[in-house]
CSV table of C-alpha atoms and ligand atoms in Angstrom, one decimal:
chain,number,residue,atom,x,y,z
V,1,MET,CA,137.0,135.2,58.4
V,2,SER,CA,134.2,136.0,59.2
V,3,ASP,CA,134.0,139.1,61.4
V,4,LEU,CA,133.0,138.7,64.9
V,5,SER,CA,133.6,141.5,66.1
V,6,ASN,CA,129.9,142.8,67.3
V,7,PRO,CA,130.1,143.1,70.9
V,8,ILE,CA,127.4,140.6,70.7
V,9,PHE,CA,129.1,137.8,70.2
V,10,THR,CA,132.3,138.6,73.2
V,11,ASP,CA,129.5,140.2,75.5
V,12,GLU,CA,127.2,138.1,77.6
V,13,ALA,CA,124.6,140.7,79.0
V,14,LYS,CA,125.0,142.8,75.2
V,15,ALA,CA,124.1,139.5,74.0
V,16,ARG,CA,121.0,138.9,76.1
V,17,LYS,CA,119.8,142.3,75.2
V,18,TRP,CA,119.6,142.1,72.1
V,19,LEU,CA,118.4,138.0,72.2
V,20,GLU,CA,115.9,139.7,74.0
V,21,ARG,CA,115.3,142.4,71.6
V,22,ARG,CA,114.5,139.5,68.5
V,23,ILE,CA,112.4,137.7,70.5
V,24,TRP,CA,110.6,140.1,72.4
V,25,PRO,CA,110.2,143.1,69.7
V,26,ASN,CA,107.3,144.8,72.1
V,27,GLY,CA,108.5,143.2,75.2
V,28,PRO,CA,108.6,140.0,77.2
V,29,ILE,CA,105.9,137.3,76.6
V,30,CYS,CA,104.8,135.6,80.1
V,31,PRO,CA,105.3,132.0,78.9
V,32,LYS,CA,102.7,130.8,80.8
V,33,CYS,CA,100.2,133.2,80.7
V,34,GLY,CA,101.3,135.5,77.3
V,35,SER,CA,100.8,138.7,78.9
V,36,VAL,CA,102.7,140.8,76.7
V,37,ASP,CA,105.3,143.4,78.4
V,38,GLN,CA,103.9,142.9,81.7
V,39,ALA,CA,107.0,141.7,83.5
V,40,THR,CA,109.4,143.0,86.1
V,41,LEU,CA,112.7,142.4,85.3
V,42,MET,CA,113.8,140.8,88.5
V,43,LYS,CA,117.2,142.0,90.3
V,44,GLY,CA,119.5,141.1,93.5
V,45,LYS,CA,122.9,139.3,93.9
V,46,THR,CA,121.5,135.8,93.7
V,47,THR,CA,119.0,136.4,90.5
V,48,ARG,CA,120.4,134.8,87.2
V,49,PRO,CA,120.6,137.6,84.8
V,50,GLY,CA,117.9,138.4,82.7
V,51,LEU,CA,115.5,136.9,84.7
V,52,TYR,CA,111.8,138.7,85.0
V,53,GLN,CA,108.5,137.4,87.1
V,54,CYS,CA,104.6,137.6,85.6
V,55,ASN,CA,102.6,140.7,86.8
V,56,TYR,CA,100.0,139.0,86.6
V,57,CYS,CA,100.5,134.5,87.1
V,58,ARG,CA,103.5,135.4,89.5
V,59,GLU,CA,105.5,133.1,86.5
V,60,PRO,CA,109.1,133.7,86.6
V,61,PHE,CA,111.2,132.8,82.6
V,62,THR,CA,114.0,135.2,80.4
V,63,VAL,CA,114.3,135.2,76.9
V,64,THR,CA,115.7,131.1,76.7
V,65,VAL,CA,112.6,129.5,78.0
V,66,ASN,CA,111.3,127.4,74.9
V,67,THR,CA,114.0,127.7,73.1
V,68,LEU,CA,116.8,126.0,71.8
V,69,TYR,CA,119.0,127.2,74.2
V,70,GLU,CA,117.5,126.5,77.2
V,71,ARG,CA,119.3,124.2,79.8
V,72,SER,CA,122.2,125.3,77.6
V,73,HIS,CA,125.3,125.6,80.0
V,74,ILE,CA,127.1,127.8,76.5
V,75,PRO,CA,127.5,131.7,76.8
V,76,LEU,CA,124.7,132.9,74.9
V,77,HIS,CA,127.7,135.2,73.2
V,78,LYS,CA,128.7,132.1,71.9
V,79,TRP,CA,125.7,130.7,70.6
V,80,LEU,CA,125.6,134.0,69.0
V,81,ALA,CA,128.6,133.9,67.3
V,82,ALA,CA,127.9,130.5,66.2
V,83,THR,CA,124.8,131.5,64.4
V,84,TYR,CA,127.1,134.7,62.8
V,85,LEU,CA,130.1,131.8,61.4
V,86,LEU,CA,127.2,129.6,60.1
V,87,MET,CA,125.0,132.2,58.8
V,88,ALA,CA,128.0,134.6,57.0
V,89,SER,CA,130.2,131.4,55.6
V,90,LYS,CA,129.5,130.4,51.8
V,91,LYS,CA,130.5,126.7,51.8
V,92,GLY,CA,129.2,126.5,56.3
V,93,VAL,CA,131.6,125.8,59.0
V,94,SER,CA,132.9,122.3,60.4
V,95,ALA,CA,132.8,122.5,64.2
V,96,MET,CA,136.1,122.1,64.0
V,97,GLN,CA,136.1,125.8,63.2
V,98,VAL,CA,133.7,126.8,65.5
V,99,HIS,CA,135.7,125.3,68.4
V,100,ARG,CA,138.7,127.0,67.0
V,101,MET,CA,136.7,130.2,66.7
V,102,LEU,CA,135.4,130.3,69.6
V,103,GLY,CA,137.0,128.3,72.4
V,104,VAL,CA,134.5,125.7,73.0
V,105,SER,CA,135.6,122.1,73.8
V,106,TYR,CA,134.8,120.1,69.8
V,107,LYS,CA,132.1,118.4,71.1
V,108,SER,CA,129.8,121.1,71.9
V,109,ALA,CA,131.2,122.4,68.5
V,110,TRP,CA,129.3,120.0,67.3
V,111,PHE,CA,126.0,119.7,69.9
V,112,MET,CA,126.1,123.4,68.6
V,113,CYS,CA,126.0,123.5,64.7
V,114,HIS,CA,123.5,120.2,64.8
V,115,ARG,CA,121.7,122.5,67.2
V,116,ILE,CA,121.5,125.4,64.6
V,117,ARG,CA,120.9,123.8,62.1
V,118,GLU,CA,117.9,122.1,63.2
V,119,SER,CA,116.4,125.7,63.8
V,120,LEU,CA,117.0,126.7,60.4
V,121,ARG,CA,114.5,123.8,59.7
V,122,PHE,CA,110.6,124.5,58.5
V,123,ASN,CA,111.7,128.2,58.8
V,124,ASP,CA,110.4,129.3,55.1
V,125,GLU,CA,106.5,129.6,55.2
V,126,GLY,CA,103.6,128.8,52.1
V,127,PRO,CA,104.6,126.5,48.9
V,128,LEU,CA,107.1,127.2,46.3
V,129,GLY,CA,106.4,129.2,42.9
V,130,GLY,CA,103.0,130.8,42.1
V,131,GLU,CA,101.6,132.9,39.3
V,132,GLY,CA,103.8,133.8,36.7
V,133,MET,CA,107.0,132.2,38.3
V,134,THR,CA,108.8,128.9,37.6
V,135,VAL,CA,110.3,126.2,39.8
V,136,GLU,CA,113.2,123.8,38.9
V,137,ALA,CA,113.1,120.3,40.3
V,138,ASP,CA,115.3,117.5,40.3
V,139,GLU,CA,117.1,115.4,42.6
V,140,THR,CA,121.0,114.7,43.1
V,141,PHE,CA,123.0,112.7,45.5
V,142,ILE,CA,125.4,113.4,48.0
V,143,GLY,CA,128.5,111.6,50.0
V,144,GLY,CA,129.2,108.0,48.7
V,145,LYS,CA,132.9,107.3,47.5
V,146,GLU,CA,134.4,109.2,43.9
V,147,LYS,CA,133.7,105.4,42.1
V,148,ASN,CA,130.0,104.7,42.9
V,149,ARG,CA,129.3,108.1,41.3
V,150,HIS,CA,129.7,107.5,38.1
V,151,ARG,CA,126.2,108.4,36.6
V,152,SER,CA,125.5,105.0,34.6
V,153,LYS,CA,125.9,103.1,37.6
V,154,ARG,CA,123.8,106.0,39.3
V,155,LYS,CA,120.9,105.8,37.1
V,156,HIS,CA,121.3,101.6,37.0
V,157,LEU,CA,120.8,101.3,40.5
V,158,GLY,CA,117.8,104.2,40.3
V,159,THR,CA,118.0,104.8,43.9
V,160,GLY,CA,121.6,106.8,43.9
V,161,GLY,CA,124.0,104.1,44.5
V,162,VAL,CA,126.5,102.5,47.3
V,163,ASN,CA,126.6,105.1,50.1
V,164,LYS,CA,125.0,107.7,48.9
V,165,GLU,CA,122.0,109.7,50.3
V,166,SER,CA,119.4,111.5,47.3
V,167,VAL,CA,118.5,114.2,47.7
V,168,PHE,CA,115.1,116.1,46.1
V,169,SER,CA,115.5,120.5,45.8
V,170,LEU,CA,112.9,122.6,44.2
V,171,VAL,CA,114.2,125.8,43.5
V,172,GLU,CA,112.4,128.5,42.6
V,173,ARG,CA,114.3,131.1,39.9
V,174,ASP,CA,114.9,134.2,41.0
V,175,GLY,CA,114.0,132.4,44.8
V,176,ARG,CA,113.4,130.7,47.5
V,177,ALA,CA,115.3,126.5,47.3
V,178,ARG,CA,113.7,123.3,50.0
V,179,SER,CA,115.0,120.5,49.6
V,180,PHE,CA,114.5,117.0,51.1
V,181,HIS,CA,116.8,114.4,52.1
V,182,MET,CA,115.2,110.8,50.4
V,183,GLU,CA,115.1,107.6,51.5
V,184,THR,CA,114.1,106.4,47.2
V,185,VAL,CA,113.1,108.3,44.9
V,186,SER,CA,110.3,107.6,43.1
V,187,ALA,CA,106.9,109.2,41.4
V,188,ASP,CA,104.9,107.7,44.9
V,189,ASN,CA,106.9,109.5,47.2
V,190,LEU,CA,107.9,112.7,45.0
V,191,ARG,CA,104.0,113.1,44.4
V,192,PRO,CA,102.8,114.6,47.9
V,193,ILE,CA,106.4,117.1,48.2
V,194,LEU,CA,105.8,118.2,44.7
V,195,VAL,CA,101.8,118.9,45.1
V,196,THR,CA,102.4,120.6,49.5
V,197,GLN,CA,105.6,122.5,48.5
V,198,VAL,CA,104.4,124.3,45.3
V,199,LYS,CA,102.2,125.8,44.0
V,200,ARG,CA,99.7,124.6,40.9
V,201,SER,CA,100.1,127.8,39.3
V,202,THR,CA,103.7,127.6,38.9
V,203,ALA,CA,105.9,125.8,35.4
V,204,LEU,CA,107.3,123.9,36.5
V,205,MET,CA,110.8,122.0,34.5
V,206,THR,CA,112.2,119.4,34.7
V,207,ASP,CA,115.0,117.4,33.0
V,208,ASN,CA,113.0,114.2,31.8
V,209,ALA,CA,112.8,111.2,34.0
V,210,ASN,CA,109.8,109.9,34.5
V,211,VAL,CA,109.4,110.0,38.6
V,212,MET,CA,108.6,113.5,37.9
V,213,THR,CA,106.0,113.3,34.5
V,214,LEU,CA,102.5,112.1,36.9
V,215,ALA,CA,102.8,114.4,39.4
V,216,GLY,CA,104.2,117.5,36.8
V,217,SER,CA,101.4,116.8,34.4
V,218,GLU,CA,98.9,118.7,38.0
V,219,PHE,CA,100.6,122.0,37.8
V,220,LYS,CA,99.9,124.7,35.1
V,221,SER,CA,102.5,123.5,32.3
V,222,HIS,CA,105.5,121.3,33.3
V,223,GLN,CA,108.6,120.8,30.7
V,224,THR,CA,111.3,119.3,30.4
V,225,VAL,CA,115.0,118.9,29.3
V,226,ASN,CA,116.1,115.4,28.1
V,227,HIS,CA,119.8,115.5,30.1
V,228,SER,CA,120.3,112.0,29.0
V,229,ILE,CA,120.5,112.9,24.7
V,230,GLY,CA,122.8,115.7,26.3
V,231,GLU,CA,120.2,118.4,25.8
V,232,TYR,CA,120.8,121.2,28.4
V,233,VAL,CA,118.6,124.1,27.0
V,234,ARG,CA,116.0,124.8,24.6
V,235,GLY,CA,115.5,128.2,25.2
V,236,GLY,CA,113.7,129.2,28.1
V,237,VAL,CA,113.5,125.3,29.3
V,238,HIS,CA,116.6,124.2,31.4
V,239,THR,CA,117.4,123.9,35.0
V,240,ASN,CA,120.6,125.5,35.2
V,241,THR,CA,118.9,127.5,38.8
V,242,ILE,CA,119.4,124.2,40.0
V,243,GLU,CA,121.7,122.7,38.7
V,244,GLY,CA,123.9,126.0,40.4
V,245,TYR,CA,122.1,125.3,43.7
V,246,PHE,CA,123.2,121.8,44.0
V,247,SER,CA,126.8,122.7,42.8
V,248,ILE,CA,126.7,125.2,45.8
V,249,MET,CA,125.5,121.9,48.6
V,250,LYS,CA,128.2,119.7,47.4
V,251,ARG,CA,131.2,121.8,47.4
V,252,GLY,CA,130.0,122.6,51.2
V,253,ILE,CA,129.1,119.3,52.3
V,254,THR,CA,132.2,117.5,50.5
V,255,GLY,CA,135.0,120.4,50.8
V,256,VAL,CA,133.6,121.3,54.7
V,257,TYR,CA,131.9,118.7,56.0
V,258,HIS,CA,133.6,115.7,54.3
V,259,HIS,CA,131.7,113.0,55.6
V,260,VAL,CA,127.7,114.3,56.6
V,261,SER,CA,126.0,111.2,57.9
V,262,ALA,CA,122.6,109.7,56.2
V,263,GLN,CA,121.0,110.5,60.2
V,264,HIS,CA,122.4,114.4,60.0
V,265,LEU,CA,121.6,115.3,56.6
V,266,LYS,CA,118.4,116.6,56.7
V,267,ARG,CA,119.9,119.6,59.0
V,268,TYR,CA,122.3,120.4,56.8
V,269,LEU,CA,120.2,120.8,53.7
V,270,ALA,CA,118.6,122.9,56.2
V,271,GLU,CA,121.1,125.1,56.6
V,272,PHE,CA,122.1,125.0,52.6
V,273,ASP,CA,118.8,126.3,51.6
V,274,TYR,CA,118.0,128.5,54.2
V,275,ARG,CA,121.9,130.0,53.4
V,276,TYR,CA,120.0,129.9,49.7
V,277,ASN,CA,116.4,131.5,50.6
V,278,GLU,CA,118.6,134.4,52.4
V,279,ARG,CA,121.4,135.0,50.0
V,280,GLU,CA,123.5,137.8,49.0
V,281,ALA,CA,121.8,138.7,45.4
V,282,LEU,CA,118.6,139.5,47.4
V,283,GLY,CA,119.7,141.8,49.9
V,284,VAL,CA,120.6,140.5,52.6
V,285,ASN,CA,123.8,140.5,54.7
V,286,ASP,CA,125.7,138.4,56.9
V,287,THR,CA,124.1,140.5,60.2
V,288,GLU,CA,120.9,140.4,58.9
V,289,ARG,CA,120.6,136.2,57.8
V,290,MET,CA,122.0,135.5,61.1
V,291,ALA,CA,119.4,137.9,63.3
V,292,LYS,CA,116.6,136.3,61.0
V,293,SER,CA,117.8,133.0,61.9
V,294,ILE,CA,117.4,133.6,65.5
V,295,LYS,CA,113.9,133.7,65.0
V,296,GLY,CA,114.2,129.9,65.0
V,297,ILE,CA,115.5,129.2,68.0
V,298,VAL,CA,111.8,129.5,69.6
V,299,GLY,CA,109.7,126.4,70.3
V,300,LYS,CA,112.6,123.7,69.4
V,301,ARG,CA,113.7,123.5,72.8
V,302,MET,CA,111.6,119.1,72.4
V,303,THR,CA,114.4,118.4,69.5
V,304,TYR,CA,117.2,120.2,71.2
V,305,ARG,CA,116.4,117.7,73.7
V,306,ARG,CA,116.5,114.8,71.3
V,307,ILE,CA,119.5,115.8,69.1
V,308,GLU,CA,121.3,115.3,72.7
V,309,GLU,CA,119.5,112.1,74.1
V,310,ARG,CA,120.8,110.5,69.9
V,311,ALA,CA,124.4,112.4,70.7
V,312,ASN,CA,124.5,111.1,74.0
V,313,LYS,CA,124.0,107.6,73.0
V,314,GLN,CA,126.1,107.6,70.5
V,315,ALA,CA,129.3,108.7,72.4
Y,1,LIG,ZN1,102.4,135.7,83.1
């Protein structure tokens, strides 16, 4: 499947150099005093590779300080390779595939995939939409048993039915997507998401679910199609973009990941949003997508610890 021929995926020194250039385009940054390009690479037989010392405050540091990789025993080149596998696949890559392709234990592969997904969260800045732009908003349901998927049942239960998780997404036409795992979807909890994540000058399109009527009125325009009476397109009014996005997400989550627990769903959503936002159709190739995603590892150290603690508790 994916092409792992780039030496940064097999050679630790090359992986480190590559990472340094991504994280420090203007030279090493001291994590203690913030000085840029004022550090000396330490050399010596017992010195860790990539160890710098700040010329000002004498702080020793490496490029992984305060990143997702800090304290990890997994080599950097394997981190980069796993990130590439996740970024280059259309539907996602299972921990089993990462385990087999990179020769790390299944457990390590599982941790790595979750940490990488976590690094993709909140990586996308600013509200969606704006003047002259259309954002489609809708809710879908992920997981659960097939027999619970019937639309009439979902409607009846209101929250998506037994064993199913609600996902609320916003998708710009020709642009970005942002998804939220919701315990329940109501007018009260949708409004804060809509008004903080979408610019008021946006044309909003939804199906005619009542939960969005009130918040929708705060936007430049809010048009609806009535799916319950079989209306899907009325001129330019439709939610086909978001329906298409949901189908990619569902194919990946059910086809590759099979079962996604509620606890981790937000991280899978971040993965699907990220790949969609940096997609081929917008001119981003696999290598560029992987390289861009790396900026998300910075400042994620605490989160990484929390994931590991939770995972250890479960194990
Ligand atoms: Zn310093």
